[in-house]
CSV table of C-alpha atoms and ligand atoms in Angstrom, one decimal:
chain,number,residue,atom,x,y,z
C,194,ASP,CA,-17.8,-0.6,-27.6
C,195,THR,CA,-14.4,-2.1,-28.2
C,196,PHE,CA,-13.0,-0.4,-25.1
C,197,ASP,CA,-14.4,0.7,-21.7
C,198,LEU,CA,-12.1,3.7,-21.4
C,199,LEU,CA,-9.4,5.6,-23.3
C,200,VAL,CA,-6.9,7.8,-21.6
C,201,VAL,CA,-5.6,10.1,-24.4
C,202,ASN,CA,-2.9,12.7,-24.7
C,203,GLY,CA,-1.0,11.5,-21.6
C,204,LEU,CA,2.8,11.5,-21.1
C,205,VAL,CA,3.0,7.8,-20.0
C,206,VAL,CA,5.6,7.1,-17.4
C,207,THR,CA,6.7,3.7,-16.1
C,208,ALA,CA,9.8,2.7,-14.2
C,209,SER,CA,11.5,2.1,-17.5
C,210,ASP,CA,10.1,4.5,-20.1
C,211,THR,CA,8.5,7.9,-20.7
C,212,ALA,CA,6.6,8.5,-23.9
C,213,ASN,CA,3.4,9.9,-25.4
C,214,TYR,CA,0.8,7.1,-25.6
C,215,ASP,CA,-3.0,6.7,-25.6
C,216,ILE,CA,-4.1,3.9,-23.3
C,217,ALA,CA,-7.1,1.6,-23.9
C,218,ILE,CA,-8.7,-0.2,-21.1
C,219,LYS,CA,-11.0,-3.2,-21.3
C,220,ASP,CA,-12.5,-5.3,-18.5
C,221,GLY,CA,-10.4,-3.7,-15.8
C,222,LYS,CA,-7.1,-4.4,-17.6
C,223,ILE,CA,-4.7,-2.4,-19.7
C,224,ALA,CA,-5.7,-3.5,-23.2
C,225,LEU,CA,-3.1,-1.6,-25.3
C,226,LEU,CA,-0.9,1.4,-25.6
C,227,ALA,CA,-1.0,3.2,-29.0
C,228,PRO,CA,0.8,6.2,-30.4
C,229,PRO,CA,-1.3,9.3,-30.2
C,230,GLY,CA,-4.1,9.5,-32.7
C,231,LEU,CA,-4.5,5.9,-33.6
C,232,LEU,CA,-7.3,5.0,-31.2
C,233,SER,CA,-10.7,6.3,-32.2
C,234,ALA,CA,-12.9,7.8,-29.4
C,235,LYS,CA,-15.9,6.2,-31.2
C,236,ASN,CA,-14.7,2.7,-30.1
C,237,ALA,CA,-14.8,3.6,-26.4
C,238,ALA,CA,-17.5,4.1,-23.8
C,239,ARG,CA,-15.6,7.0,-22.2
C,240,VAL,CA,-12.5,9.1,-23.0
C,241,ILE,CA,-10.4,11.0,-20.5
C,242,ASP,CA,-8.1,13.7,-21.9
C,243,ALA,CA,-4.9,13.8,-19.9
C,244,GLU,CA,-4.0,17.1,-21.6
C,245,GLY,CA,-0.3,16.3,-21.6
C,246,GLY,CA,-0.1,15.4,-17.9
C,247,TYR,CA,1.8,12.4,-16.6
C,248,VAL,CA,-0.1,9.1,-16.6
C,249,MET,CA,1.5,6.6,-14.2
C,250,PRO,CA,0.7,3.3,-12.6
C,251,GLY,CA,-1.4,3.6,-9.4
C,252,GLY,CA,0.6,3.9,-6.2
C,253,VAL,CA,1.5,0.8,-4.3
C,254,ASP,CA,2.0,1.4,-0.5
C,255,CYS,CA,3.2,-1.7,1.3
C,256,HIS,CA,3.7,-0.2,4.7
C,257,VAL,CA,0.4,0.8,6.4
C,258,HIS,CA,-1.0,0.1,9.8
C,259,LEU,CA,-4.8,0.0,9.9
C,260,GLU,CA,-6.9,-0.7,13.0
C,261,GLU,CA,-4.0,-2.3,14.8
C,262,PRO,CA,-4.2,-2.9,18.6
C,263,ALA,CA,-1.9,-0.9,20.8
C,264,LEU,CA,1.6,-2.3,20.1
C,265,PHE,CA,3.5,1.0,19.7
C,266,GLY,CA,2.7,2.6,23.0
C,267,GLY,CA,-0.7,4.2,23.9
C,268,LYS,CA,-4.1,2.6,24.1
C,269,GLY,CA,-6.7,1.5,21.7
C,270,ARG,CA,-6.5,0.8,18.0
C,271,SER,CA,-4.8,3.0,15.4
C,272,SER,CA,-7.5,5.4,14.3
C,273,ASP,CA,-7.9,4.5,10.7
C,274,THR,CA,-10.0,1.4,9.9
C,275,PHE,CA,-9.6,-0.5,6.7
C,276,GLU,CA,-12.5,1.6,5.4
C,277,THR,CA,-11.2,5.0,6.3
C,278,GLY,CA,-7.5,4.2,5.7
C,279,THR,CA,-8.1,2.9,2.2
C,280,ARG,CA,-10.5,5.8,1.5
C,281,SER,CA,-7.7,8.2,2.3
C,282,SER,CA,-5.3,6.1,0.2
C,283,ILE,CA,-7.4,6.2,-3.0
C,284,CYS,CA,-7.9,9.9,-2.7
C,285,GLY,CA,-4.1,10.3,-2.8
C,286,GLY,CA,-3.6,8.0,-5.8
C,287,THR,CA,-2.5,4.8,-4.0
C,288,THR,CA,-4.6,2.0,-5.5
C,289,THR,CA,-2.9,-1.0,-3.7
C,290,ILE,CA,-1.9,-1.3,-0.1
C,291,VAL,CA,-0.4,-4.0,2.1
C,292,ALA,CA,-1.3,-3.7,5.8
C,293,PHE,CA,-0.1,-5.7,8.8
C,294,ALA,CA,-1.8,-8.7,10.4
C,295,PRO,CA,-0.2,-8.3,13.9
C,296,GLN,CA,0.6,-11.2,16.1
C,297,ALA,CA,1.6,-10.0,19.6
C,298,LYS,CA,4.1,-11.9,21.9
C,299,THR,CA,1.2,-13.4,23.8
C,300,MET,CA,-0.4,-15.2,20.8
C,301,PRO,CA,0.8,-18.6,19.6
C,302,SER,CA,-0.8,-18.7,16.2
C,303,LEU,CA,-0.3,-16.6,13.1
C,304,LEU,CA,-3.3,-18.0,11.1
C,305,SER,CA,-5.9,-16.9,13.6
C,306,VAL,CA,-4.5,-13.4,13.5
C,307,LEU,CA,-4.6,-13.5,9.7
C,308,ASP,CA,-8.2,-14.7,9.8
C,309,ASP,CA,-9.2,-11.8,12.1
C,310,THR,CA,-7.4,-9.2,10.1
C,311,GLN,CA,-8.8,-10.5,6.8
C,312,ALA,CA,-12.3,-10.3,8.3
C,313,ARG,CA,-11.8,-6.7,9.3
C,314,ALA,CA,-10.7,-5.8,5.7
C,315,GLN,CA,-13.2,-7.9,3.8
C,316,GLY,CA,-15.9,-5.7,2.1
C,317,ASN,CA,-14.5,-2.5,3.5
C,318,CYS,CA,-11.6,-1.5,1.3
C,319,TYR,CA,-11.5,1.2,-1.4
C,320,THR,CA,-8.1,-0.1,-2.7
C,321,ASP,CA,-6.9,-3.6,-3.6
C,322,TYR,CA,-5.2,-5.0,-0.5
C,323,SER,CA,-3.1,-7.7,1.1
C,324,PHE,CA,-1.3,-8.3,4.4
C,325,HIS,CA,2.2,-8.8,5.7
C,326,MET,CA,2.3,-11.2,8.7
C,327,LEU,CA,3.7,-9.3,11.7
C,328,VAL,CA,5.5,-12.0,13.7
C,329,GLY,CA,5.8,-11.1,17.4
C,330,HIS,CA,6.1,-14.7,18.7
C,331,PRO,CA,8.0,-17.0,16.5
C,332,GLY,CA,7.4,-20.2,18.6
C,333,GLU,CA,7.0,-23.7,17.3
C,334,GLN,CA,3.4,-23.2,16.3
C,335,ALA,CA,4.0,-19.9,14.4
C,336,LEU,CA,7.0,-21.3,12.5
C,337,SER,CA,5.1,-24.4,11.5
C,338,GLU,CA,2.4,-22.1,9.9
C,339,PHE,CA,4.8,-20.5,7.5
C,340,PRO,CA,3.9,-22.8,4.5
C,341,LYS,CA,0.2,-22.0,5.1
C,342,LEU,CA,1.0,-18.3,4.8
C,343,ARG,CA,2.3,-18.9,1.3
C,344,GLU,CA,-0.8,-21.0,0.4
C,345,ARG,CA,-2.9,-18.0,1.5
C,346,GLY,CA,-1.0,-15.6,-0.7
C,347,ILE,CA,1.1,-14.0,2.0
C,348,SER,CA,4.8,-13.8,0.9
C,349,SER,CA,6.2,-11.3,3.4
C,350,LEU,CA,6.4,-10.7,7.1
C,351,LYS,CA,7.7,-8.1,9.5
C,352,ILE,CA,9.7,-8.4,12.7
C,353,TYR,CA,10.9,-5.9,15.3
C,354,MET,CA,14.1,-5.4,17.1
C,355,THR,CA,12.3,-2.9,19.5
C,356,TYR,CA,8.9,-2.4,21.2
C,357,THR,CA,8.3,-4.5,24.4
C,358,ALA,CA,5.2,-6.2,22.8
C,359,LEU,CA,7.1,-7.3,19.7
C,360,GLN,CA,10.9,-7.2,20.1
C,361,LEU,CA,12.7,-10.4,19.1
C,362,ARG,CA,16.1,-11.7,20.3
C,363,ASP,CA,18.8,-12.4,17.7
C,364,ASP,CA,18.2,-16.2,18.0
C,365,GLU,CA,14.5,-15.6,17.3
C,366,ILE,CA,15.4,-13.5,14.3
C,367,LEU,CA,17.5,-16.3,13.0
C,368,ASP,CA,14.6,-18.8,13.4
C,369,VAL,CA,12.4,-16.4,11.4
C,370,LEU,CA,15.0,-15.8,8.6
C,371,LEU,CA,15.7,-19.5,8.1
C,372,ALA,CA,12.0,-20.5,8.0
C,373,SER,CA,11.2,-17.5,5.7
C,374,ARG,CA,13.9,-18.3,3.2
C,375,LYS,CA,12.6,-21.9,3.0
C,376,GLU,CA,9.2,-20.7,2.0
C,377,GLY,CA,10.2,-17.9,-0.3
C,378,ILE,CA,9.0,-15.2,2.2
C,379,THR,CA,10.7,-11.8,2.4
C,380,THR,CA,11.4,-10.6,5.9
C,381,MET,CA,10.9,-6.9,6.7
C,382,ILE,CA,12.9,-5.7,9.7
C,383,HIS,CA,12.3,-2.7,12.0
C,384,ALA,CA,15.9,-2.0,13.0
C,385,GLU,CA,16.3,-0.1,16.2
C,386,ASN,CA,18.1,-1.5,19.3
C,387,GLY,CA,15.2,-1.8,21.8
C,388,ASP,CA,17.4,-2.5,24.8
C,389,VAL,CA,19.6,0.6,24.2
C,390,LEU,CA,16.7,2.9,23.6
C,391,ASN,CA,14.8,1.6,26.6
C,392,TRP,CA,17.9,2.3,28.7
C,393,MET,CA,18.3,5.8,27.3
C,394,THR,CA,14.6,6.4,28.0
C,395,LYS,CA,15.0,5.4,31.6
C,396,LYS,CA,18.0,7.7,32.0
C,397,LEU,CA,16.1,10.7,30.5
C,398,GLU,CA,13.1,10.0,32.8
C,399,GLU,CA,15.4,9.9,35.9
C,400,ARG,CA,16.3,13.5,34.9
C,401,GLN,CA,12.5,14.2,34.5
C,402,LEU,CA,12.9,14.9,30.8
C,403,TYR,CA,9.5,14.0,29.5
C,404,ALA,CA,8.6,16.3,26.7
C,405,PRO,CA,8.0,15.0,23.1
C,406,LYS,CA,11.4,16.2,21.9
C,407,TYR,CA,13.2,13.7,24.1
C,408,HIS,CA,11.7,10.9,22.0
C,409,ALA,CA,14.4,11.8,19.4
C,410,THR,CA,17.1,12.0,22.2
C,411,SER,CA,16.2,8.5,23.4
C,412,ARG,CA,16.8,6.9,20.0
C,413,PRO,CA,19.6,8.7,18.2
C,414,GLN,CA,20.9,7.6,14.8
C,415,ILE,CA,23.5,5.2,16.2
C,416,VAL,CA,20.7,3.1,17.7
C,417,GLU,CA,19.3,2.6,14.2
C,418,ASN,CA,22.7,2.2,12.6
C,419,GLU,CA,23.8,-0.6,15.0
C,420,ALA,CA,20.5,-2.5,14.6
C,421,THR,CA,20.6,-2.1,10.8
C,422,SER,CA,24.2,-3.5,10.7
C,423,ARG,CA,23.1,-6.4,13.0
C,424,ALA,CA,20.1,-7.2,10.8
C,425,ILE,CA,22.3,-7.3,7.7
C,426,ALA,CA,24.7,-9.7,9.5
C,427,LEU,CA,21.9,-12.0,10.6
C,428,ALA,CA,20.4,-12.0,7.1
C,429,GLU,CA,23.8,-12.7,5.6
C,430,LEU,CA,24.4,-15.6,7.9
C,431,MET,CA,21.1,-17.2,6.8
C,432,ASP,CA,21.4,-16.1,3.2
C,433,ALA,CA,17.9,-14.7,3.5
C,434,PRO,CA,16.4,-11.7,1.7
C,435,ILE,CA,15.4,-8.8,3.9
C,436,LEU,CA,13.9,-5.3,3.6
C,437,VAL,CA,14.9,-2.9,6.3
C,438,VAL,CA,11.8,-0.7,6.8
C,439,HIS,CA,11.5,3.1,7.4
C,440,VAL,CA,15.2,4.0,7.2
C,441,SER,CA,15.8,7.5,8.5
C,442,SER,CA,19.6,7.7,9.1
C,443,PRO,CA,22.4,8.3,6.6
C,444,GLY,CA,24.6,5.8,8.6
C,445,ALA,CA,22.0,3.1,8.2
C,446,ALA,CA,21.7,3.8,4.5
C,447,ALA,CA,25.5,3.4,4.2
C,448,HIS,CA,25.4,0.0,5.9
C,449,LEU,CA,22.6,-1.0,3.4
C,450,ARG,CA,24.5,0.2,0.4
C,451,ASP,CA,27.6,-1.6,1.5
C,452,ALA,CA,25.6,-4.9,1.8
C,453,GLN,CA,24.1,-4.3,-1.7
C,454,THR,CA,27.5,-3.7,-3.1
C,455,ARG,CA,28.5,-7.1,-1.8
C,456,GLY,CA,25.6,-8.6,-3.7
C,457,LEU,CA,23.4,-9.5,-0.7
C,458,PRO,CA,19.6,-9.5,-1.2
C,459,VAL,CA,19.2,-6.6,1.2
C,460,TYR,CA,16.5,-4.1,0.3
C,461,ALA,CA,15.6,-0.8,2.0
C,462,GLU,CA,12.6,1.5,2.5
C,463,THR,CA,12.2,5.1,3.5
C,464,CYS,CA,9.2,7.3,4.0
C,465,PRO,CA,8.3,11.0,3.4
C,466,GLN,CA,8.6,11.9,7.1
C,467,TYR,CA,12.4,11.3,6.7
C,468,LEU,CA,12.5,13.7,3.8
C,469,TYR,CA,10.3,16.4,5.3
C,470,LEU,CA,10.5,16.4,9.1
C,471,THR,CA,13.3,17.1,11.5
C,472,ARG,CA,13.6,16.7,15.3
C,473,ASP,CA,12.7,20.4,15.6
C,474,HIS,CA,9.1,19.3,14.7
C,475,LEU,CA,9.1,17.5,18.0
C,476,ASP,CA,9.8,20.7,19.9
C,477,LYS,CA,6.6,22.7,19.1
C,478,PRO,CA,4.6,24.4,21.9
C,479,ASN,CA,1.4,23.0,23.3
C,480,PHE,CA,2.4,19.4,23.0
C,481,GLU,CA,2.1,19.8,19.2
C,482,GLY,CA,5.5,18.0,18.9
C,483,ALA,CA,3.7,14.8,19.7
C,484,LYS,CA,2.1,14.9,16.2
C,485,CYS,CA,5.5,14.0,14.7
C,486,VAL,CA,6.4,11.2,17.2
C,487,CYS,CA,7.2,8.2,15.1
C,488,SER,CA,10.0,5.6,15.2
C,489,PRO,CA,12.6,6.0,14.0
C,490,PRO,CA,12.2,9.7,14.9
C,491,PRO,CA,12.6,12.6,12.4
C,492,ARG,CA,16.3,13.2,12.1
C,493,ASP,CA,18.5,16.2,12.8
C,494,SER,CA,18.9,18.4,9.7
C,495,ALA,CA,18.4,19.0,6.0
C,496,ALA,CA,21.7,17.2,5.5
C,497,ASP,CA,20.1,14.0,6.7
C,498,HIS,CA,17.2,14.6,4.3
C,499,ASP,CA,19.7,15.1,1.4
C,500,ALA,CA,21.3,11.8,2.2
C,501,ILE,CA,18.0,10.0,2.1
C,502,TRP,CA,17.1,11.7,-1.2
C,503,LEU,CA,20.4,10.6,-2.6
C,504,GLY,CA,19.7,7.0,-1.4
C,505,LEU,CA,16.5,7.1,-3.4
C,506,THR,CA,18.3,8.4,-6.5
C,507,ASN,CA,21.2,5.9,-6.4
C,508,GLY,CA,19.0,2.8,-5.7
C,509,THR,CA,19.9,2.2,-2.1
C,510,PHE,CA,16.2,2.5,-1.3
C,511,THR,CA,14.0,0.0,-3.1
C,512,VAL,CA,10.7,1.6,-2.0
C,513,LEU,CA,9.3,4.7,-0.6
C,514,SER,CA,6.3,3.8,1.7
C,515,SER,CA,4.1,5.9,4.0
C,516,ASP,CA,4.3,3.9,7.3
C,517,HIS,CA,0.8,5.3,7.8
C,518,CYS,CA,0.2,4.6,11.5
C,519,PRO,CA,-2.5,7.0,12.6
C,520,PHE,CA,-3.4,8.2,16.0
C,521,MET,CA,-5.7,11.1,16.9
C,522,PHE,CA,-4.1,14.1,18.6
C,523,GLU,CA,-7.0,15.4,20.6
C,524,ASP,CA,-8.5,12.0,21.7
C,525,HIS,CA,-8.1,11.9,25.5
C,526,GLU,CA,-8.7,8.1,25.7
C,527,THR,CA,-6.4,6.8,23.0
C,528,GLY,CA,-4.8,9.7,21.2
C,529,LYS,CA,-1.5,11.4,21.5
C,530,LYS,CA,-2.8,13.8,24.2
C,531,SER,CA,-4.0,10.9,26.4
C,532,VAL,CA,-0.5,10.9,27.9
C,533,ILE,CA,-1.0,14.4,29.4
C,534,SER,CA,-1.9,14.3,33.1
C,535,GLN,CA,-1.4,16.2,36.3
C,536,GLU,CA,1.7,14.2,37.0
C,537,PHE,CA,3.0,14.7,33.4
C,538,PRO,CA,1.7,18.2,32.3
C,539,GLU,CA,4.0,18.3,29.3
C,540,GLY,CA,3.2,14.7,28.5
C,541,ARG,CA,5.5,11.7,28.7
C,542,PHE,CA,7.3,10.9,25.4
C,543,LYS,CA,7.7,7.2,26.2
C,544,ALA,CA,3.9,6.8,26.4
C,545,ILE,CA,3.0,8.7,23.2
C,546,PRO,CA,1.8,6.2,20.6
C,547,ASN,CA,4.4,6.1,17.8
C,548,GLY,CA,3.3,6.8,14.3
C,549,CYS,CA,2.1,9.5,11.8
C,550,PRO,CA,-0.6,9.5,9.2
C,551,GLY,CA,0.6,9.7,5.5
C,552,ILE,CA,-1.1,7.3,3.2
C,553,GLU,CA,-2.8,10.0,1.2
C,554,THR,CA,0.1,12.5,1.1
C,555,ARG,CA,2.9,10.2,0.1
C,556,LEU,CA,2.7,10.6,-3.7
C,557,ALA,CA,1.9,14.3,-3.9
C,558,LEU,CA,4.6,15.2,-1.4
C,559,THR,CA,7.3,13.2,-3.2
C,560,LEU,CA,6.4,14.3,-6.7
C,561,SER,CA,6.0,17.9,-5.6
C,562,ALA,CA,9.6,17.9,-4.2
C,563,ASN,CA,10.9,17.6,-7.8
C,564,ARG,CA,14.0,15.7,-6.6
C,565,LEU,CA,13.4,12.4,-8.4
C,566,SER,CA,13.0,11.8,-12.1
C,567,PRO,CA,9.4,10.8,-13.0
C,568,GLN,CA,10.6,7.2,-13.8
C,569,LYS,CA,12.4,6.9,-10.5
C,570,PHE,CA,9.3,8.2,-8.7
C,571,VAL,CA,7.2,5.5,-10.3
C,572,GLU,CA,9.9,2.9,-9.5
C,573,VAL,CA,10.1,3.6,-5.8
C,574,THR,CA,6.4,4.4,-5.1
C,575,SER,CA,4.8,1.7,-7.2
C,576,THR,CA,6.9,-0.7,-9.4
C,577,ASN,CA,9.5,-1.9,-6.9
C,578,ALA,CA,6.9,-2.4,-4.2
C,579,ALA,CA,4.9,-4.7,-6.6
C,580,ARG,CA,8.1,-6.6,-7.5
C,581,LEU,CA,9.3,-7.0,-3.9
C,582,TYR,CA,5.9,-8.2,-2.6
C,583,GLY,CA,4.9,-10.5,-5.4
C,584,LEU,CA,2.3,-8.3,-7.2
C,585,TYR,CA,4.2,-7.6,-10.4
C,586,PRO,CA,3.2,-7.1,-13.2
C,587,GLN,CA,-0.4,-7.2,-12.2
C,588,LYS,CA,0.4,-4.1,-10.2
C,589,GLY,CA,3.1,-1.5,-10.5
C,590,THR,CA,3.3,-1.1,-14.3
C,591,ILE,CA,1.2,-0.7,-17.5
C,592,LEU,CA,1.8,-3.9,-19.5
C,593,PRO,CA,-0.9,-4.5,-22.1
C,594,GLY,CA,-2.9,-7.7,-21.6
C,595,VAL,CA,-1.4,-8.2,-18.2
C,596,SER,CA,-1.6,-5.3,-15.8
C,597,ASP,CA,-4.6,-4.1,-13.9
C,598,ALA,CA,-5.8,-0.8,-15.2
C,599,ASP,CA,-4.7,1.2,-12.1
C,600,LEU,CA,-3.6,4.6,-13.1
C,601,ASN,CA,-2.9,8.1,-11.8
C,602,ILE,CA,-3.4,11.0,-14.2
C,603,TRP,CA,-1.6,14.1,-12.9
C,604,TYR,CA,-2.2,17.7,-13.7
C,605,PRO,CA,-0.5,19.0,-16.8
C,606,PRO,CA,2.2,21.7,-16.3
C,607,GLY,CA,0.7,25.0,-15.3
C,608,LYS,CA,-2.8,23.7,-14.7
C,609,LEU,CA,-2.7,23.4,-10.9
C,610,ALA,CA,-1.7,26.5,-8.9
C,611,PRO,CA,0.7,25.6,-6.0
C,612,PHE,CA,-1.2,25.2,-2.7
C,613,LYS,CA,-0.5,24.6,0.9
C,614,LEU,CA,-1.5,21.2,2.3
C,615,THR,CA,-4.1,21.3,5.1
C,616,ASN,CA,-5.6,18.5,7.0
C,617,ASP,CA,-9.2,19.4,5.9
C,618,MET,CA,-8.2,18.3,2.4
C,619,LEU,CA,-7.6,14.8,3.6
C,620,HIS,CA,-9.9,11.8,3.9
C,621,HIS,CA,-8.3,9.9,6.8
C,622,ASN,CA,-9.8,9.5,10.3
C,623,VAL,CA,-7.1,11.7,11.9
C,624,ASP,CA,-7.3,15.2,13.3
C,625,TYR,CA,-4.0,16.4,11.9
C,626,THR,CA,-1.3,15.9,9.3
C,627,PRO,CA,2.4,16.2,10.2
C,628,PHE,CA,2.8,17.9,6.8
C,629,GLU,CA,0.4,20.7,7.5
C,630,GLY,CA,1.4,23.8,5.5
C,631,VAL,CA,3.9,22.1,3.1
C,632,GLU,CA,3.5,23.6,-0.4
C,633,LEU,CA,2.5,21.1,-3.1
C,634,ASN,CA,2.4,21.6,-6.9
C,635,GLN,CA,0.8,18.3,-7.8
C,636,TRP,CA,-2.0,16.0,-6.7
C,637,PRO,CA,-3.6,13.1,-8.7
C,638,ARG,CA,-6.3,14.6,-10.9
C,639,TYR,CA,-7.9,11.3,-11.7
C,640,THR,CA,-7.3,7.9,-10.1
C,641,ILE,CA,-8.4,4.7,-11.8
C,642,LEU,CA,-8.7,1.3,-10.1
C,643,ARG,CA,-9.2,-1.7,-12.5
C,644,GLY,CA,-10.7,0.6,-15.1
C,645,GLN,CA,-13.1,2.5,-12.8
C,646,VAL,CA,-12.6,6.2,-12.1
C,647,VAL,CA,-12.5,6.2,-8.3
C,648,TRP,CA,-11.1,9.7,-7.8
C,649,ASP,CA,-11.9,12.8,-9.9
C,650,ARG,CA,-10.5,15.8,-8.0
C,651,ASP,CA,-12.4,18.4,-9.9
C,652,ASN,CA,-15.7,16.6,-10.4
C,653,GLY,CA,-17.0,14.9,-7.3
C,654,GLY,CA,-13.7,13.9,-5.6
C,655,LEU,CA,-14.1,10.4,-4.2
C,656,LEU,CA,-16.4,8.4,-6.6
C,657,ALA,CA,-15.8,4.8,-5.4
C,658,LYS,CA,-17.9,2.8,-2.9
C,659,LYS,CA,-16.4,1.0,0.0
C,660,GLY,CA,-15.8,-2.7,-0.8
C,661,CYS,CA,-14.6,-2.0,-4.4
C,662,GLY,CA,-11.1,-3.1,-3.3
C,663,GLN,CA,-10.2,-6.8,-3.7
C,664,PHE,CA,-7.9,-9.1,-1.8
C,665,LEU,CA,-4.7,-9.8,-3.7
C,666,HIS,CA,-3.3,-13.3,-3.5
C,667,ARG,CA,0.4,-12.6,-3.8
C,668,GLY,CA,3.3,-14.6,-5.2
C,669,LYS,CA,7.0,-14.5,-4.4
C,670,SER,CA,9.2,-11.5,-4.8
C,671,THR,CA,10.6,-11.1,-8.3
C,672,LEU,CA,13.7,-9.3,-7.0
C,673,PRO,CA,16.9,-11.3,-6.5
C,674,GLY,CA,16.5,-13.7,-3.5
C,675,PRO,CA,18.9,-16.0,-1.7
C,676,ARG,CA,22.3,-16.4,-3.3
C,677,LYS,CA,22.4,-20.1,-2.4
C,678,GLN,CA,25.9,-19.9,-1.1
C,679,GLY,CA,27.6,-20.9,2.1
C,680,ASP,CA,27.0,-23.4,4.9
C,681,TRP,CA,23.4,-22.5,5.5
C,682,ASP,CA,22.1,-23.3,2.1
C,683,VAL,CA,18.4,-24.1,2.2
C,684,SER,CA,18.7,-27.7,1.1
C,685,ALA,CA,20.5,-28.6,4.3
C,686,PHE,CA,17.9,-27.3,6.8
A,31,DUC,N1,6.9,3.1,13.8
A,31,DUC,C1,6.0,4.0,13.9
A,31,DUC,O1,6.2,5.1,14.0
A,31,DUC,N2,4.7,3.5,14.0
A,31,DUC,C2,4.3,2.2,13.9
A,31,DUC,C3,5.4,1.3,14.0
A,31,DUC,C4,6.7,1.8,13.8
A,31,DUC,O2,7.6,1.0,13.7
A,32,ZN,ZN1,8.4,-0.2,12.2
A,33,ZN,ZN1,5.3,0.7,10.5
A,34,ZN,ZN1,-7.5,18.5,24.9
């Protein structure tokens, strides 16, 4: 056969175009796109009829926490391993993930952490994968290892302005930004003011306000807004590209948009929890509110959601990621409920591990909302993530001869009856979803990874075997980088 697979009768959507094409796949790559009717089924080993449904590049989720040690409160590792987390991912149409290799404050080396994380992932993934270095201790040794990160195909790292185990001072942030810029690394920043939210937590505890809902009280929008503004200032000083992760607040989005208007290489990410959840979700009976404890917390109202949707539409947000950071609810050793005791019968918000699962629901939730054009949806859930993290155009688009054949084929209009999401539909190792009961009108019908059908929702579901995912050696971001202006130009330092 000339081709391994044809996908015919699809409405093909990329970040730039929407048109009717048939797609031919050969040796795991997109071989060609042809106007309908030109490709003969006789020349292909298999043909999938998209029946007029959208055909889009596979999802790229560059913010997922898999089998990480307890850095965000709680005990034990986050509940999804590389195996179960990427299994969940592929069943929701995300064919590429970038997870974290977490260096805590107590560890001098980055490379040993990267080795350890790579060993955990190797042979276990259902998606293609890479890592961001999480830098908790940017000492002399760690900073000297930055060039090695690039040699190993790691072109991004994440730092934190909060969490005791990870929080950096402003001078440490400058060290990281300067060293990253030199190596062509993009710095992701978790922007919340840790000192302020710790102080507010202490004050709430003095008044014995322990319930999950006070998690939101302890870190209001201004805590995120101030840190976002400071992160932008530090990045501007160093002329270094940054991505502010999981932005939840309209005020923070406004700071980011202002920086972008001034031409700074400042990028931003948001997540479905900031489009679907509000602080009311933290105030459910029977400690159920703990299921939605993540940081930043779900915000106040639908008006906040509207502002985040607007930021997706107008380009403030470069990417929409899941921030999948899963913890069991019922597990009494390591899960959310582990914080309930005789002393704290309603739990203790400051001890609840921070994070929600969402790797599998990201695409369906976002597309079902019908608030983004299909092209914008592809841009923020796939294309821009590939561009920003050095995977484009191998990932994130459908360029003949170049792109991997990673595709989602969605249901054609009218084919899928709207349904309510329940946790038993999902493939993660988590006993709940924060989006339980949300009505969906879409789900990937077929998902294809490098030419293999790995998910067929109506005929067998998950078809892939663990280990089919490959490590991705990443290059530099292809979005605009340093402006090479000002006193801190890279050549001088
Ligand atoms: N926020 C979360 O909710 N979980 C993991 C880390 C983070 O920043
Ligand atoms: Zn974070
Ligand atoms: Zn995160
Ligand atoms: Zn129990």
